[in-house]
Amino acid sequence: MRAPQRTRQGVVATLFGRADEVMLELGAGGELMVARVRAALSLLILLLPLIAASGGHGTRTVVVGLALAVFANLMAQVWLALARRQRRHPWLPYATASYDISMTTLVLVLLATREPAAALNSVVVWNFYMLAIALTALRNDGRLAVYVGGLAVVQYAALAIALMAGTGEARPASLGYGVASVAGQVERLLLLAMMTVVACAVVYRMQRLVDLSGRDGLTGLPNRAWLLQHAPRQLADSRREGRSLTLGLLDLDGFRRINADAGPRAGDRAIRGIALRLQTMLEDDESLSRIGGQEFVLLLRCPAGSAWERLDRLRRDMACESLVVDRDGRPLPLSFSAGLAAFPPDGGDVSALLGVADRRLQQAKRAGRNRVEARDA
Ligand SMILES: Nc1nc2c(ncn2[C@@H]2O[C@H](COP(=O)(O)OP(=O)(O)OP(=O)(O)O)[C@@H](O)[C@H]2O)c(=O)[nH]1
């Protein structure tokens, strides 16, 4: 799990790093929401050729408008169908956002064929760039926000340069849209860049909230919600790679007594100390979560036998350490009991493994505590 980071590098890493399960799930929900909004807006676009016809525009304008509106609706339904599918397509947000930006540019180009000033000074159509950039925030992906903002800036800048240069000395102008100035175009490009920064800020806040909601406040470790969300992926990876994985459920012994003798603040410090101690035994791709008051879950990438050896060594080492002292400063013994469950022999999913590990943990408690059990008695 990514640690909360507030440095500049931390913000960049959070924004542009690989999204985790929860963010991908939220992003897929956002993509579906955007696809629904797009489908609804595309239906409204069908009205535009009708308005043009009733306003006395020529047949060619009405037919071109109608063809574009039908195309937009067809595409909106294709994007909606893809967003609804169970299978997640990582490229989908990039494809749909590129389509939104390019459709906006296409409409501006069509406007420019009639009146260059209309393309450069139109407020309604240009704002679809802003809308497309703002909607990237719903996909919870900083890279997407920067890509879409950059695409809008590049496409609009190319259009503006072509139209301003193409009209020679005079600036494009029309009765309805006024004169298109260079300063006005630069302002528009700056506004697109600013909206991109705003979208990135929203994505970053969302990522921080998701990160904090999956973290235990006392130790900073992942919590039960995080474990239940991420463990299935770790099990699936182990199954695919044919690697062993063992779940360890660990509970501190007699903690009520520790709180009574040392006070709850010292109890909190002891829990933080144990969390740090457990973290030092983790190897790459292994995880530690705090799922209850004094209960921790370890996911270790090794068979149950090696996991037992590693945890039992820690248990013996801890007997020589004084992680907590009583109110008079005398060291208090602090030990733990643990139950282990191997994947897949003891269970094919997280709740089955937790059930087996808990049964063995209770067995260790009944047998006198301060022990690790990897088998049923
Ligand atoms: N200081 C502190 N105490 C906690 C925290 N969470 C739970 N506890 C305490 O931990 C104690 C757990 O007590 P029990 O579940 O009865 O278990 P135990 O005394 O550890 O005994 P066994 O588990 O049977 O060995 C309770 O007194 C809780 O109040 C915490 O975050 N900080």
PDB file of C-alpha atoms and ligand atoms in Angstrom, residues 216 218 251-260 263-271 290 292-295 335 337 362 365 369, ligand 1:
ATOM      1  CA  ASP A 216      -5.441   2.307  10.413  1.00  0.00           C
ATOM      2  CA  LEU A 218      -2.870   4.338  15.159  1.00  0.00           C
ATOM      3  CA  ASP A 251      -3.138 -11.560  18.397  1.00  0.00           C
ATOM      4  CA  LEU A 252      -1.270  -9.957  21.324  1.00  0.00           C
ATOM      5  CA  ASP A 253      -1.593 -11.936  24.557  1.00  0.00           C
ATOM      6  CA  GLY A 254      -3.221 -10.528  27.705  1.00  0.00           C
ATOM      7  CA  PHE A 255      -3.450  -7.012  26.320  1.00  0.00           C
ATOM      8  CA  ARG A 256      -6.212  -6.072  28.780  1.00  0.00           C
ATOM      9  CA  ARG A 257      -3.620  -6.619  31.503  1.00  0.00           C
ATOM     10  CA  ILE A 258      -0.998  -4.513  29.656  1.00  0.00           C
ATOM     11  CA  ASN A 259      -3.489  -1.635  29.447  1.00  0.00           C
ATOM     12  CA  ALA A 260      -4.308  -1.989  33.126  1.00  0.00           C
ATOM     13  CA  GLY A 263      -2.020   2.560  30.874  1.00  0.00           C
ATOM     14  CA  PRO A 264      -3.751   2.828  27.525  1.00  0.00           C
ATOM     15  CA  ARG A 265      -1.189   5.284  26.075  1.00  0.00           C
ATOM     16  CA  ALA A 266       1.640   2.858  26.745  1.00  0.00           C
ATOM     17  CA  GLY A 267      -0.636   0.162  25.274  1.00  0.00           C
ATOM     18  CA  ASP A 268      -0.940   2.252  22.098  1.00  0.00           C
ATOM     19  CA  ARG A 269       2.853   2.645  21.954  1.00  0.00           C
ATOM     20  CA  ALA A 270       3.231  -1.118  22.336  1.00  0.00           C
ATOM     21  CA  ILE A 271       0.828  -1.722  19.427  1.00  0.00           C
ATOM     22  CA  ARG A 290      -4.117  -4.303  11.500  1.00  0.00           C
ATOM     23  CA  GLY A 292      -8.700  -5.151  14.991  1.00  0.00           C
ATOM     24  CA  GLY A 293      -7.574  -3.752  18.361  1.00  0.00           C
ATOM     25  CA  GLN A 294      -4.565  -6.048  18.847  1.00  0.00           C
ATOM     26  CA  GLU A 295      -5.048  -8.312  15.820  1.00  0.00           C
ATOM     27  CA  SER A 335       3.938 -11.902  23.613  1.00  0.00           C
ATOM     28  CA  SER A 337      -0.173 -16.017  19.609  1.00  0.00           C
ATOM     29  CA  GLN A 362      -7.787 -19.934  19.376  1.00  0.00           C
ATOM     30  CA  LYS A 365      -4.595 -19.351  23.106  1.00  0.00           C
ATOM     31  CA  ARG A 369      -0.656 -18.476  24.542  1.00  0.00           C
TER      32      ARG A 369
HETATM   33  N1  LIG B   1      -4.186   0.635  24.298  1.00  0.00           N
HETATM   34  C1  LIG B   1      -5.006   0.056  23.414  1.00  0.00           C
HETATM   35  N2  LIG B   1      -5.739  -0.992  23.793  1.00  0.00           N
HETATM   36  C2  LIG B   1      -6.540  -1.591  22.902  1.00  0.00           C
HETATM   37  C3  LIG B   1      -6.634  -1.141  21.575  1.00  0.00           C
HETATM   38  N3  LIG B   1      -7.530  -1.914  20.919  1.00  0.00           N
HETATM   39  C4  LIG B   1      -7.959  -2.834  21.801  1.00  0.00           C
HETATM   40  N4  LIG B   1      -7.371  -2.649  22.992  1.00  0.00           N
HETATM   41  C5  LIG B   1      -7.566  -3.386  24.234  1.00  0.00           C
HETATM   42  O1  LIG B   1      -7.060  -4.693  24.095  1.00  0.00           O
HETATM   43  C6  LIG B   1      -7.740  -5.510  25.049  1.00  0.00           C
HETATM   44  C7  LIG B   1      -8.079  -6.832  24.396  1.00  0.00           C
HETATM   45  O2  LIG B   1      -8.589  -7.673  25.364  1.00  0.00           O
HETATM   46  P1  LIG B   1      -9.095  -9.135  25.053  1.00  0.00           P
HETATM   47  O3  LIG B   1      -9.672  -9.195  23.679  1.00  0.00           O
HETATM   48  O4  LIG B   1      -9.979  -9.541  26.160  1.00  0.00           O
HETATM   49  O5  LIG B   1      -7.866 -10.023  25.028  1.00  0.00           O
HETATM   50  P2  LIG B   1      -6.546 -10.081  25.870  1.00  0.00           P
HETATM   51  O6  LIG B   1      -6.606  -9.398  27.194  1.00  0.00           O
HETATM   52  O7  LIG B   1      -5.459  -9.622  24.942  1.00  0.00           O
HETATM   53  O8  LIG B   1      -6.439 -11.624  26.144  1.00  0.00           O
HETATM   54  P3  LIG B   1      -6.158 -12.790  25.106  1.00  0.00           P
HETATM   55  O9  LIG B   1      -6.354 -12.249  23.729  1.00  0.00           O
HETATM   56  O10 LIG B   1      -7.152 -13.848  25.442  1.00  0.00           O
HETATM   57  O11 LIG B   1      -4.759 -13.197  25.331  1.00  0.00           O
HETATM   58  C8  LIG B   1      -8.984  -4.752  25.507  1.00  0.00           C
HETATM   59  O12 LIG B   1      -8.782  -4.324  26.826  1.00  0.00           O
HETATM   60  C9  LIG B   1      -9.024  -3.542  24.568  1.00  0.00           C
HETATM   61  O13 LIG B   1      -9.527  -2.384  25.205  1.00  0.00           O
HETATM   62  C10 LIG B   1      -5.852  -0.008  21.188  1.00  0.00           C
HETATM   63  O14 LIG B   1      -5.874   0.470  20.055  1.00  0.00           O
HETATM   64  N5  LIG B   1      -5.053   0.549  22.132  1.00  0.00           N
END
